[in-house]
C-alpha cells in the first residue's frame, strides 16, 4: 500500500511537470508564430490595446493576444475615428481571415487599396488574399493593375527582374501555368507585358516561343512584323524567328528558304553560323555550293554568289580558298574593265578583314577611299577608319603599303612614275611626294611601330576631314592602349586629355581615364593619379544618379526560365549530319521524307532571345 501511494505521488509530480513544460513550449511556439507586424506593434499604442490585453498570473501581469471576435469590433471603433488610416483596414482584413469571414476580409483589403498611399504594395496584398483563397482570375486581375502601372521613379535604375511590375508579370504566368488557364489568357498578358516594356527585345522572343509552342503561327508572324518595326536595326532575330516558325509548321525546306531569301554578303557572323549549321544538319551544303557556282557561271560578277562561296569555305576553315573567291571576282572585273561600286569595295574589304587577310583588305579600303561611285555617301570616312583599324589591330602583318619590307618604296621610286595605284596609296599613307627618301628613312624601323606610325597619320587625317565619324572614339582609344603598352606615358596623358575633352559621351571614357592613371603611376605622380580616380568615380556616380553600386542580379533572361508545354524544346545531342571531305553528305538534296530526323535539325532552328539592343556604334553596312 505504501508503494502504491508513492507511485501515485510520483505520477502527479510528473504530470504537473509535463503540463508546465508544455505550457512554456506553447508560449514560445505562439510567440514564434506571431506575424512580424504584431511583434512590431508600438508599445502603449492604441493598436496594442486592440490586439493585447493584460492578464494576471502568479508571477505578474502578462499581455495575451486577443481573439478576432474581440479585435474586429475594436478595430472598427478605431477606423471610425481614423477613416483614412489604411493600415487599420489591413489589420482588420487579417482578423477577418482569422475569423473565416472572407467577404468582410475582401472588402477590407479593397478599402486598404483605396486608402493606401502605396497603391502597388496594397494591390499586391490584395492579390495575396486572392491567392490564399484560390481565386486565380481575381489574383491575375489584381496583378494586372500592378504590372501595367506606370514606371516608378525609385526603380529607374533597378534591374528588370527586381522591378515590381516585371515581377507581377512573372507571377501572373506562374499562376497561368499552375492553374492550366487557356492560352488566350497568356496571349493577352504577353501583349500587356510588351506594352509595359516596349524596349525589351527578349520579351518578343519569349512570346514567340509560346506562340510557336501553341501553334499560333499567324499571331507569331504578326509579332515578328511588330519586332521589325520596333527594332529596325536588328537583322538577326527576325530571320531566325521566321525560320523557326516555318520549321515548326512542319517544313524544313521552308525554314531553309527563309535564310536563302534573306542572305546578305555582310551578315552578322552569328547569322552566318546558324545558316551553315542548318545547311550541314539538313545535308544541303553541297546544294548550296552548287547553286552558288551556277550563279557565278551565269554572272561572274555576282557579288552575292561570291559571298556565298566565300562563306562556304570560311565556315570550313579554308580561308585561303575563301580569299581566292574574292580574288577571282577582282580578276574578272579587271579583265573586263568593269567599274567597282563603293558598296562592292566595302563588302570585299570587310569580308577579307574577317578572315584576317589584312593586306588585301587594305587594297579594297584604299580603293573605296578613292572611289567615285555615289552609292555610298560615307565612303571616304569608312575607308579611312577601316585602314586605321587594320594598322592598329594587326601592326605585325606585312602589308605592302605600310610594311617594314620597304622594297615597295624602291619599286615606286624607280618604276612607277605616274599617279598610279602604288603612288596613290603611298601618298595617302605617308603624305609625301618623295618615296625614295622615305625608303631610306623607314628601312630600319620595326614593322609594328612603322604601321602604327602610319595609323597615327591616318587617324589625324580622319580627325581633320571627318570629325563626326562614329569610329573616332574607338580608334583613338585603341591608339592610346598601344601607347600605354609601349610605355609612352606622356603620349597617353596628352592623348587621354584630348580624348576626354573631345568625346564627352564615348563608351571608352572610363578605360581611357584608367590608362591615364596607369601612366601617372609609372611617373610616380600620385596626386594626378588619384585625381583621375576621383573624376572617374564622380562621372560614374553621375551616370548612376548617385545610387550606390550594389550586388544587383543581372537582368532576367527571358528565354531561360520558360518551358513551353509542348515537347519541341528537346535538348538531344546532335550528331554530324554530313561527312566527306568537305563536311557534306553523299546526297546533295534529300527529300523531305528521307531527310535527317527532325530532332537532329531542331536545334538549328532554336531561337535565342536577343540579350540587348544597346550596341556599340559601328560602320554601317552599305
Coordinates of C-alpha atoms in Angstrom, one line a residue:
X1 CA 0.0 0.0 0.0
X2 CA 2.8 2.4 0.8
X3 CA 4.4 1.7 -2.5
X4 CA 1.1 2.4 -4.3
X5 CA 0.9 5.8 -2.6
X6 CA 4.5 6.7 -3.5
X7 CA 3.8 5.7 -7.1
X8 CA 0.7 7.9 -7.2
X9 CA 2.6 10.9 -5.9
X10 CA 5.3 10.4 -8.4
X11 CA 2.7 10.3 -11.2
X12 CA 1.2 13.6 -10.0
X13 CA 4.5 15.3 -9.9
X14 CA 5.4 14.0 -13.4
X15 CA 2.1 15.2 -14.8
X16 CA 2.5 18.7 -13.3
X17 CA 6.0 18.9 -14.7
X18 CA 4.8 17.8 -18.2
X19 CA 2.0 20.4 -18.1
X20 CA 4.4 23.1 -17.1
X21 CA 6.9 22.2 -19.9
X22 CA 4.1 22.1 -22.4
X23 CA 2.8 25.5 -21.3
X24 CA 6.3 27.0 -21.6
X25 CA 6.8 25.4 -25.0
X26 CA 3.4 26.6 -26.1
X27 CA 4.2 30.1 -25.1
X28 CA 7.4 30.2 -27.0
X29 CA 5.7 28.5 -30.0
X30 CA 2.9 31.0 -30.0
X31 CA 5.4 33.8 -29.9
X32 CA 7.3 32.4 -32.8
X33 CA 4.1 32.1 -34.9
X34 CA 3.0 35.7 -34.3
X35 CA 3.3 37.6 -37.5
X36 CA 6.0 40.2 -37.7
X37 CA 3.5 43.1 -37.8
X38 CA 2.1 42.0 -34.4
X39 CA 5.5 41.6 -32.8
X40 CA 6.5 45.1 -34.0
X41 CA 3.4 47.0 -32.7
X42 CA 4.4 50.1 -30.8
X43 CA 4.1 49.7 -27.1
X44 CA 1.4 51.6 -25.3
X45 CA -0.3 52.4 -28.6
X46 CA -4.0 52.2 -29.5
X47 CA -3.3 49.3 -31.8
X48 CA -1.5 47.4 -29.0
X49 CA -4.6 47.8 -26.8
X50 CA -6.7 46.3 -29.6
X51 CA -4.6 43.1 -30.0
X52 CA -3.4 42.5 -26.5
X53 CA -4.9 42.6 -23.0
X54 CA -3.2 42.2 -19.7
X55 CA -4.0 39.0 -17.7
X56 CA -2.9 38.4 -14.1
X57 CA -0.6 35.4 -13.5
X58 CA 1.0 34.3 -10.2
X59 CA 4.3 36.0 -11.2
X60 CA 2.7 39.2 -12.6
X61 CA 0.6 40.5 -15.5
X62 CA 1.3 39.2 -19.0
X63 CA 0.0 40.5 -22.3
X64 CA -2.1 37.9 -24.2
X65 CA -3.2 38.0 -27.8
X66 CA -6.9 38.8 -28.1
X67 CA -9.1 36.6 -30.4
X68 CA -10.6 38.0 -33.6
X69 CA -14.1 38.3 -32.0
X70 CA -12.6 41.0 -29.8
X71 CA -10.1 42.7 -32.1
X72 CA -12.5 43.2 -35.0
X73 CA -15.0 45.4 -33.1
X74 CA -12.1 47.3 -31.5
X75 CA -10.5 47.9 -34.9
X76 CA -13.9 49.1 -36.2
X77 CA -14.0 51.7 -33.5
X78 CA -10.5 52.9 -34.4
X79 CA -11.5 53.1 -38.1
X80 CA -14.5 55.2 -37.2
X81 CA -12.1 57.7 -35.7
X82 CA -9.3 57.3 -38.3
X83 CA -11.2 56.6 -41.5
X84 CA -8.2 57.4 -43.8
X85 CA -5.7 55.2 -41.9
X86 CA -5.0 52.4 -44.5
X87 CA -3.1 50.2 -42.0
X88 CA -6.2 49.8 -39.9
X89 CA -8.1 48.3 -42.8
X90 CA -5.3 45.8 -43.5
X91 CA -5.2 44.8 -39.8
X92 CA -8.9 44.2 -39.8
X93 CA -8.7 42.3 -43.0
X94 CA -6.2 39.9 -41.4
X95 CA -8.5 39.5 -38.4
X96 CA -11.4 38.8 -40.8
X97 CA -9.5 36.0 -42.3
X98 CA -8.7 34.6 -38.9
X99 CA -12.4 34.6 -38.2
X100 CA -13.1 32.9 -41.6
X101 CA -15.2 35.9 -42.6
X102 CA -13.8 36.1 -46.2
X103 CA -16.4 38.5 -47.7
X104 CA -15.5 41.0 -45.0
X105 CA -11.8 40.4 -45.5
X106 CA -12.1 41.1 -49.2
X107 CA -14.0 44.3 -48.5
X108 CA -11.3 45.4 -46.0
X109 CA -8.4 44.6 -48.4
X110 CA -10.1 46.7 -51.1
X111 CA -10.5 49.5 -48.6
X112 CA -6.8 49.2 -47.8
X113 CA -6.1 49.6 -51.5
X114 CA -8.3 52.7 -51.8
X115 CA -6.8 54.4 -48.8
X116 CA -3.1 53.4 -49.1
X117 CA -0.5 55.9 -50.4
X118 CA 1.5 52.9 -51.9
X119 CA -1.0 51.5 -54.3
X120 CA 1.3 48.9 -55.7
X121 CA 2.1 47.3 -52.3
X122 CA -1.6 47.4 -51.4
X123 CA -2.7 45.8 -54.6
X124 CA -0.1 43.1 -54.1
X125 CA -1.5 42.5 -50.6
X126 CA -5.0 42.1 -52.2
X127 CA -3.5 39.7 -54.8
X128 CA -2.0 37.7 -51.9
X129 CA -5.5 37.4 -50.4
X130 CA -6.9 36.1 -53.6
X131 CA -4.0 33.6 -53.8
X132 CA -4.8 32.3 -50.3
X133 CA -8.4 31.9 -51.4
X134 CA -7.5 30.1 -54.6
X135 CA -9.1 32.7 -56.8
X136 CA -6.7 32.8 -59.8
X137 CA -8.8 35.0 -62.0
X138 CA -9.2 37.7 -59.4
X139 CA -5.5 37.4 -58.5
X140 CA -4.5 37.9 -62.1
X141 CA -6.8 40.8 -62.5
X142 CA -5.2 42.5 -59.5
X143 CA -1.7 41.7 -60.6
X144 CA -2.5 43.2 -64.0
X145 CA -3.0 46.5 -62.2
X146 CA 0.4 46.3 -60.7
X147 CA 2.0 45.1 -63.9
X148 CA 0.5 47.8 -66.0
X149 CA 1.3 50.6 -63.5
X150 CA 3.5 53.5 -64.9
X151 CA 7.2 53.3 -64.2
X152 CA 8.2 54.2 -60.7
X153 CA 10.9 56.9 -60.3
X154 CA 12.6 54.9 -57.5
X155 CA 13.0 51.9 -59.8
X156 CA 14.6 53.8 -62.6
X157 CA 18.0 52.1 -62.1
X158 CA 16.6 48.8 -60.8
X159 CA 17.2 45.7 -62.9
X160 CA 14.2 44.4 -64.7
X161 CA 13.9 41.3 -62.6
X162 CA 13.7 43.3 -59.4
X163 CA 11.0 45.8 -60.6
X164 CA 7.6 45.1 -59.1
X165 CA 5.8 45.5 -62.4
X166 CA 8.1 42.8 -64.0
X167 CA 7.7 40.5 -61.0
X168 CA 3.9 40.9 -61.3
X169 CA 4.0 39.6 -64.8
X170 CA 6.3 36.7 -63.8
X171 CA 3.9 35.8 -61.0
X172 CA 1.0 36.0 -63.4
X173 CA 2.5 33.5 -65.7
X174 CA 3.3 31.2 -62.8
X175 CA -0.4 31.3 -61.9
X176 CA -1.5 30.6 -65.5
X177 CA 0.7 27.6 -65.8
X178 CA -0.2 26.3 -62.3
X179 CA -3.9 26.6 -62.9
X180 CA -3.8 25.5 -66.6
X181 CA -5.6 28.5 -67.8
X182 CA -6.4 28.9 -71.5
X183 CA -3.8 30.2 -73.9
X184 CA -5.8 33.3 -74.7
X185 CA -5.1 34.5 -71.1
X186 CA -1.3 34.1 -71.7
X187 CA -1.5 35.9 -75.1
X188 CA -3.3 38.8 -73.5
X189 CA -0.8 39.1 -70.7
X190 CA 2.2 38.8 -73.1
X191 CA 0.8 41.7 -75.1
X192 CA 0.4 43.7 -72.0
X193 CA 3.9 42.9 -70.9
X194 CA 5.3 44.1 -74.3
X195 CA 3.2 47.3 -74.0
X196 CA 4.7 47.9 -70.5
X197 CA 8.3 47.2 -71.6
X198 CA 8.4 48.1 -75.3
X199 CA 12.2 48.3 -75.5
X200 CA 12.9 44.9 -74.1
X201 CA 13.5 42.6 -77.1
X202 CA 13.8 39.4 -75.0
X203 CA 10.0 39.6 -74.4
X204 CA 9.4 39.2 -78.1
X205 CA 11.5 36.0 -78.1
X206 CA 9.6 34.6 -75.1
X207 CA 6.2 35.5 -76.5
X208 CA 7.2 34.0 -79.9
X209 CA 8.3 30.7 -78.3
X210 CA 4.9 30.5 -76.5
X211 CA 3.0 31.2 -79.7
X212 CA 5.0 28.5 -81.7
X213 CA 4.5 26.0 -78.9
X214 CA 0.8 26.6 -79.0
X215 CA 0.8 26.6 -82.9
X216 CA -0.4 30.1 -83.2
X217 CA 1.6 30.7 -86.4
X218 CA -0.4 33.7 -87.8
X219 CA -0.1 35.6 -84.5
X220 CA 3.7 34.7 -84.4
X221 CA 4.1 36.2 -87.9
X222 CA 2.4 39.4 -86.7
X223 CA 4.7 39.5 -83.7
X224 CA 7.8 39.3 -85.9
X225 CA 6.4 42.2 -88.0
X226 CA 6.0 44.2 -84.9
X227 CA 9.5 43.4 -83.8
X228 CA 10.9 44.6 -87.2
X229 CA 9.1 47.9 -86.8
X230 CA 10.3 48.5 -83.3
X231 CA 13.9 47.3 -83.8
X232 CA 14.7 48.0 -87.4
X233 CA 18.5 47.7 -86.9
X234 CA 18.3 44.1 -85.7
X235 CA 18.7 41.8 -88.8
X236 CA 19.4 38.6 -86.8
X237 CA 16.3 37.9 -84.7
X238 CA 13.7 38.3 -87.5
X239 CA 15.4 35.9 -89.8
X240 CA 15.9 33.3 -87.2
X241 CA 12.4 33.8 -85.9
X242 CA 10.7 33.4 -89.3
X243 CA 12.8 30.3 -90.0
X244 CA 11.8 28.8 -86.7
X245 CA 8.1 29.4 -87.4
X246 CA 8.3 27.8 -90.8
X247 CA 10.2 24.9 -89.4
X248 CA 7.6 24.4 -86.6
X249 CA 4.9 24.5 -89.3
X250 CA 6.4 21.2 -90.5
X251 CA 8.7 22.2 -93.4
X252 CA 12.5 22.1 -93.1
X253 CA 12.7 23.3 -96.7
X254 CA 10.6 26.5 -96.0
X255 CA 12.8 27.2 -93.0
X256 CA 15.9 27.0 -95.2
X257 CA 14.3 29.2 -97.8
X258 CA 14.0 32.0 -95.2
X259 CA 17.8 32.1 -94.8
X260 CA 18.2 31.8 -98.6
X261 CA 16.0 34.7 -99.4
X262 CA 17.3 36.9 -96.6
X263 CA 21.0 36.3 -97.3
X264 CA 23.3 39.3 -97.3
X265 CA 27.0 39.4 -98.0
X266 CA 27.7 41.2 -94.7
X267 CA 25.5 39.1 -92.5
X268 CA 26.3 39.1 -88.8
X269 CA 28.7 36.1 -88.0
X270 CA 26.0 34.6 -85.7
X271 CA 23.5 34.5 -88.5
X272 CA 26.1 33.0 -90.9
X273 CA 26.9 30.3 -88.5
X274 CA 23.2 29.5 -87.9
X275 CA 22.7 29.2 -91.6
X276 CA 25.6 26.9 -92.2
X277 CA 24.8 24.8 -89.2
X278 CA 21.3 24.3 -90.7
X279 CA 22.7 23.5 -94.1
X280 CA 25.0 20.9 -92.6
X281 CA 22.3 19.4 -90.4
X282 CA 19.9 19.1 -93.3
X283 CA 22.6 17.8 -95.7
X284 CA 22.2 20.8 -98.0
X285 CA 25.8 22.2 -98.0
X286 CA 26.7 20.7 -101.4
X287 CA 23.5 22.0 -103.0
X288 CA 24.3 25.4 -101.5
X289 CA 27.7 25.4 -103.1
X290 CA 26.5 24.1 -106.5
X291 CA 23.8 26.8 -106.7
X292 CA 26.3 29.5 -105.9
X293 CA 28.7 28.2 -108.5
X294 CA 25.9 28.1 -111.1
X295 CA 25.0 31.7 -110.3
X296 CA 28.7 32.7 -110.8
X297 CA 28.8 30.9 -114.2
X298 CA 25.8 32.9 -115.3
X299 CA 27.2 36.1 -113.9
X300 CA 30.9 36.1 -112.8
X301 CA 30.5 39.5 -111.2
X302 CA 27.6 38.4 -108.9
X303 CA 28.8 39.7 -105.5
X304 CA 26.0 37.8 -103.7
X305 CA 27.1 34.5 -105.2
X306 CA 30.8 35.3 -104.5
X307 CA 29.9 36.0 -100.8
X308 CA 28.2 32.6 -100.6
X309 CA 31.3 30.8 -102.0
X310 CA 33.4 32.9 -99.6
X311 CA 31.3 31.8 -96.5
X312 CA 31.1 28.2 -97.7
X313 CA 34.9 27.9 -97.5
X314 CA 35.3 30.2 -94.5
X315 CA 32.9 28.1 -92.3
X316 CA 35.1 25.1 -93.1
X317 CA 38.3 26.9 -92.0
X318 CA 39.6 27.2 -95.6
X319 CA 40.4 30.9 -95.5
X320 CA 42.8 30.7 -98.4
X321 CA 40.1 29.3 -100.7
X322 CA 37.7 31.9 -99.4
X323 CA 40.1 34.7 -100.2
X324 CA 40.5 33.3 -103.7
X325 CA 36.8 33.7 -104.3
X326 CA 37.3 37.5 -103.8
X327 CA 40.4 37.5 -105.9
X328 CA 38.5 35.7 -108.8
X329 CA 35.9 38.5 -108.7
X330 CA 38.6 41.2 -108.9
X331 CA 40.5 39.5 -111.7
X332 CA 37.3 39.1 -113.8
X333 CA 36.4 42.8 -113.2
X334 CA 40.0 43.8 -114.2
X335 CA 39.9 41.7 -117.3
X336 CA 36.6 43.2 -118.5
X337 CA 37.4 46.7 -117.2
X338 CA 34.2 46.7 -115.2
X339 CA 33.8 49.5 -112.7
X340 CA 33.5 48.9 -109.0
X341 CA 30.8 50.4 -106.8
X342 CA 31.6 51.7 -103.4
X343 CA 29.3 49.0 -101.9
X344 CA 31.2 46.2 -103.7
X345 CA 34.6 47.6 -102.5
X346 CA 33.4 47.9 -98.9
X347 CA 31.9 44.4 -98.9
X348 CA 35.1 42.9 -100.2
X349 CA 37.2 44.8 -97.7
X350 CA 35.0 43.6 -94.8
X351 CA 35.0 40.0 -95.9
X352 CA 38.8 39.9 -96.2
X353 CA 39.2 41.6 -92.9
X354 CA 37.0 38.9 -91.3
X355 CA 39.5 36.2 -92.4
X356 CA 42.5 38.4 -91.4
X357 CA 43.6 38.9 -94.9
X358 CA 44.7 42.4 -93.9
X359 CA 46.9 43.4 -96.9
X360 CA 44.1 42.5 -99.4
X361 CA 41.5 44.2 -97.2
X362 CA 43.7 47.3 -97.2
X363 CA 43.7 47.3 -101.0
X364 CA 39.9 47.5 -101.1
X365 CA 39.7 50.1 -98.4
X366 CA 42.1 52.3 -100.3
X367 CA 40.1 51.8 -103.5
X368 CA 37.0 52.7 -101.5
X369 CA 38.7 55.9 -100.4
X370 CA 39.3 57.0 -104.0
X371 CA 36.0 55.6 -105.4
X372 CA 33.9 58.0 -107.5
X373 CA 30.8 55.9 -107.0
X374 CA 27.8 57.7 -105.4
X375 CA 26.1 54.7 -103.9
X376 CA 27.8 55.1 -100.5
X377 CA 27.9 58.7 -99.2
X378 CA 30.3 57.9 -96.3
X379 CA 32.8 56.0 -98.4
X380 CA 35.8 58.1 -97.5
X381 CA 35.5 58.2 -93.7
X382 CA 34.6 54.5 -93.8
X383 CA 37.7 53.7 -95.8
X384 CA 40.0 55.8 -93.5
X385 CA 38.5 54.2 -90.4
X386 CA 39.0 50.8 -91.9
X387 CA 42.6 51.3 -92.9
X388 CA 43.4 52.8 -89.5
X389 CA 41.7 49.9 -87.7
X390 CA 43.8 47.4 -89.7
X391 CA 47.0 49.1 -88.8
X392 CA 46.2 49.3 -85.2
X393 CA 44.7 45.8 -85.0
X394 CA 47.4 43.9 -86.8
X395 CA 50.6 46.0 -86.9
X396 CA 52.8 43.0 -87.3
X397 CA 51.2 41.9 -90.6
X398 CA 53.4 42.6 -93.6
X399 CA 51.1 44.9 -95.6
X400 CA 52.7 46.2 -98.7
X401 CA 51.6 49.8 -98.3
X402 CA 52.9 50.1 -94.8
X403 CA 55.4 47.4 -94.3
X404 CA 58.9 47.2 -92.9
X405 CA 59.6 45.3 -96.2
X406 CA 60.3 48.6 -98.0
X407 CA 61.1 47.1 -101.3
X408 CA 57.7 48.5 -102.3
X409 CA 59.1 52.0 -101.8
X410 CA 62.1 51.3 -104.0
X411 CA 59.7 50.0 -106.7
X412 CA 57.6 53.1 -106.5
X413 CA 60.7 55.4 -106.6
X414 CA 62.2 53.7 -109.6
X415 CA 59.4 52.2 -111.6
X416 CA 56.0 53.8 -111.0
X417 CA 56.4 57.5 -112.1
X418 CA 52.8 58.2 -112.7
X419 CA 49.9 58.7 -110.3
X420 CA 49.1 55.0 -110.3
X421 CA 47.8 52.8 -107.6
X422 CA 51.1 52.4 -105.6
X423 CA 51.9 56.0 -105.7
X424 CA 48.4 56.9 -104.6
X425 CA 48.4 54.6 -101.6
X426 CA 51.9 55.7 -100.6
X427 CA 50.8 59.3 -100.8
X428 CA 47.8 58.6 -98.7
X429 CA 49.8 56.8 -96.0
X430 CA 53.0 58.8 -95.8
X431 CA 51.6 62.1 -97.0
X432 CA 54.8 62.7 -99.1
X433 CA 55.9 63.1 -102.7
X434 CA 59.4 61.6 -102.2
X435 CA 59.1 57.8 -101.8
X436 CA 62.8 57.3 -102.4
X437 CA 63.8 59.3 -99.3
X438 CA 61.1 57.6 -97.3
X439 CA 62.6 54.2 -98.2
X440 CA 65.9 55.2 -96.6
X441 CA 64.3 56.7 -93.6
X442 CA 61.9 53.8 -92.7
X443 CA 64.1 50.9 -93.7
X444 CA 65.4 50.3 -90.2
X445 CA 62.1 50.6 -88.3
X446 CA 60.3 47.7 -86.7
X447 CA 57.2 46.6 -88.6
X448 CA 54.6 47.2 -85.8
X449 CA 55.9 50.6 -84.9
X450 CA 56.1 51.5 -88.5
X451 CA 52.5 50.5 -89.1
X452 CA 51.2 52.3 -86.0
X453 CA 53.0 55.5 -87.0
X454 CA 51.1 55.3 -90.3
X455 CA 47.9 54.7 -88.3
X456 CA 48.6 57.9 -86.4
X457 CA 48.8 59.8 -89.6
X458 CA 45.6 58.3 -91.0
X459 CA 43.8 59.0 -87.7
X460 CA 44.9 62.6 -87.9
X461 CA 43.5 62.8 -91.4
X462 CA 40.3 61.2 -90.3
X463 CA 40.0 63.8 -87.4
X464 CA 40.6 66.7 -89.8
X465 CA 38.4 65.7 -92.6
X466 CA 35.6 63.7 -90.9
X467 CA 35.4 64.9 -87.2
X468 CA 31.9 63.3 -86.9
X469 CA 32.9 59.8 -87.8
X470 CA 31.4 57.3 -85.4
X471 CA 34.6 55.2 -85.2
X472 CA 36.8 58.0 -84.0
X473 CA 36.5 57.3 -80.2
X474 CA 37.1 53.6 -80.8
X475 CA 40.3 54.2 -82.9
X476 CA 41.7 56.8 -80.5
X477 CA 41.2 54.5 -77.5
X478 CA 42.9 51.7 -79.4
X479 CA 45.9 54.0 -80.2
X480 CA 46.1 55.1 -76.5
X481 CA 46.2 51.5 -75.4
X482 CA 49.1 50.9 -77.8
X483 CA 50.9 53.9 -76.3
X484 CA 50.3 52.5 -72.8
X485 CA 51.6 49.0 -73.6
X486 CA 54.7 50.6 -75.1
X487 CA 55.3 52.7 -72.0
X488 CA 54.6 56.0 -73.7
X489 CA 53.3 57.7 -70.5
X490 CA 53.5 61.2 -71.8
X491 CA 51.6 60.3 -75.1
X492 CA 48.9 58.5 -73.0
X493 CA 48.4 61.5 -70.7
X494 CA 48.3 64.1 -73.5
X495 CA 46.1 61.9 -75.8
X496 CA 43.9 61.0 -72.9
X497 CA 43.2 64.6 -72.0
X498 CA 42.3 65.3 -75.6
X499 CA 40.1 62.2 -75.8
X500 CA 38.1 63.2 -72.6
X501 CA 37.7 66.7 -73.9
X502 CA 36.6 65.7 -77.4
X503 CA 34.4 62.7 -76.7
X504 CA 32.2 63.5 -73.7
X505 CA 29.8 60.6 -74.4
X506 CA 32.1 57.9 -75.6
X507 CA 31.8 54.5 -74.0
X508 CA 35.6 54.2 -73.8
X509 CA 36.0 57.2 -71.4
X510 CA 36.5 55.1 -68.3
X511 CA 39.1 52.8 -69.9
X512 CA 41.0 55.8 -71.3
X513 CA 40.9 57.5 -67.9
X514 CA 42.4 54.4 -66.3
X515 CA 45.1 54.3 -68.9
X516 CA 46.0 57.8 -67.9
X517 CA 46.0 56.8 -64.2
X518 CA 48.5 53.9 -65.1
X519 CA 50.6 56.5 -66.9
X520 CA 50.7 58.7 -63.8
X521 CA 51.6 55.7 -61.7
X522 CA 54.6 55.0 -63.9
X523 CA 55.6 58.6 -63.5
X524 CA 55.1 58.3 -59.7
X525 CA 52.6 61.2 -59.8
X526 CA 50.2 60.1 -57.2
X527 CA 48.4 63.4 -57.0
X528 CA 47.2 63.3 -60.6
X529 CA 46.6 59.6 -60.4
X530 CA 44.1 59.9 -57.6
X531 CA 42.6 62.9 -59.2
X532 CA 41.8 60.7 -62.2
X533 CA 40.2 58.1 -59.9
X534 CA 38.1 60.8 -58.3
X535 CA 37.0 62.1 -61.7
X536 CA 36.1 58.6 -62.9
X537 CA 34.1 57.8 -59.8
X538 CA 32.3 61.2 -60.0
X539 CA 31.4 60.6 -63.6
X540 CA 30.2 57.0 -63.0
X541 CA 28.2 58.2 -60.0
X542 CA 26.6 60.9 -62.1
X543 CA 25.5 58.4 -64.7
X544 CA 24.0 56.2 -62.0
X545 CA 22.3 59.3 -60.4
X546 CA 24.4 58.8 -57.3
X547 CA 22.9 55.4 -56.5
X548 CA 25.5 53.3 -54.7
X549 CA 26.8 50.2 -56.6
X550 CA 25.2 47.0 -55.2
X551 CA 25.1 43.3 -56.0
X552 CA 22.0 43.5 -58.2
X553 CA 21.2 40.5 -60.2
X554 CA 21.6 40.5 -63.9
X555 CA 18.6 41.3 -66.0
X556 CA 16.2 38.4 -66.4
X557 CA 17.0 36.1 -69.3
X558 CA 13.5 35.6 -70.6
X559 CA 14.4 32.7 -72.8
X560 CA 15.8 30.5 -70.0
X561 CA 13.0 30.3 -67.4
X562 CA 10.1 29.5 -69.6
X563 CA 9.4 25.8 -70.5
X564 CA 6.6 25.5 -73.1
X565 CA 4.2 22.7 -72.6
X566 CA 5.0 21.1 -76.0
X567 CA 8.0 18.9 -76.4
X568 CA 9.7 20.7 -79.3
X569 CA 12.4 22.0 -76.9
X570 CA 14.3 18.8 -77.0
X571 CA 18.0 19.1 -75.9
X572 CA 19.1 15.9 -77.6
X573 CA 22.7 15.9 -78.7
X574 CA 23.1 16.4 -82.4
X575 CA 25.4 14.2 -84.4
X576 CA 27.1 15.5 -87.6
X577 CA 24.6 15.0 -90.4
X578 CA 27.2 15.2 -93.1
X579 CA 30.5 13.7 -93.8
X580 CA 33.0 13.6 -96.6
X581 CA 36.0 15.7 -97.4
X582 CA 34.0 19.0 -97.4
X583 CA 31.9 18.0 -94.4
X584 CA 29.0 17.1 -96.7
X585 CA 26.8 14.1 -97.1
X586 CA 26.5 11.9 -100.1
X587 CA 23.1 13.2 -101.0
X588 CA 23.0 16.7 -102.3
X589 CA 19.3 17.3 -101.9
X590 CA 17.4 14.7 -99.8
X591 CA 13.7 14.6 -100.0
X592 CA 11.6 15.8 -97.0
X593 CA 10.7 12.1 -96.4
X594 CA 14.3 10.9 -96.4
X595 CA 15.8 13.9 -94.7
X596 CA 17.6 13.8 -91.4
X597 CA 15.2 13.2 -88.5
X598 CA 13.6 16.4 -87.2
X599 CA 15.2 16.2 -83.8
X600 CA 18.6 16.4 -85.4
X601 CA 17.9 19.7 -87.1
X602 CA 15.6 21.2 -84.5
X603 CA 18.4 22.8 -82.5
X604 CA 19.5 24.7 -85.6
X605 CA 16.1 26.3 -85.6
X606 CA 16.1 27.2 -81.9
X607 CA 15.7 30.8 -81.1
X608 CA 18.0 32.6 -78.6
X609 CA 16.4 35.8 -77.2
X610 CA 18.3 38.9 -78.1
X611 CA 20.2 40.0 -75.0
X612 CA 20.2 43.7 -75.6
X613 CA 19.8 46.3 -78.2
X614 CA 22.3 48.7 -76.8
X615 CA 25.2 48.1 -79.2
X616 CA 28.4 49.8 -79.8
X617 CA 28.3 52.0 -82.9
X618 CA 30.0 50.6 -85.9
X619 CA 30.4 51.3 -89.6
X620 CA 27.1 50.6 -91.2
X621 CA 26.8 48.0 -94.0
X622 CA 26.0 49.7 -97.3

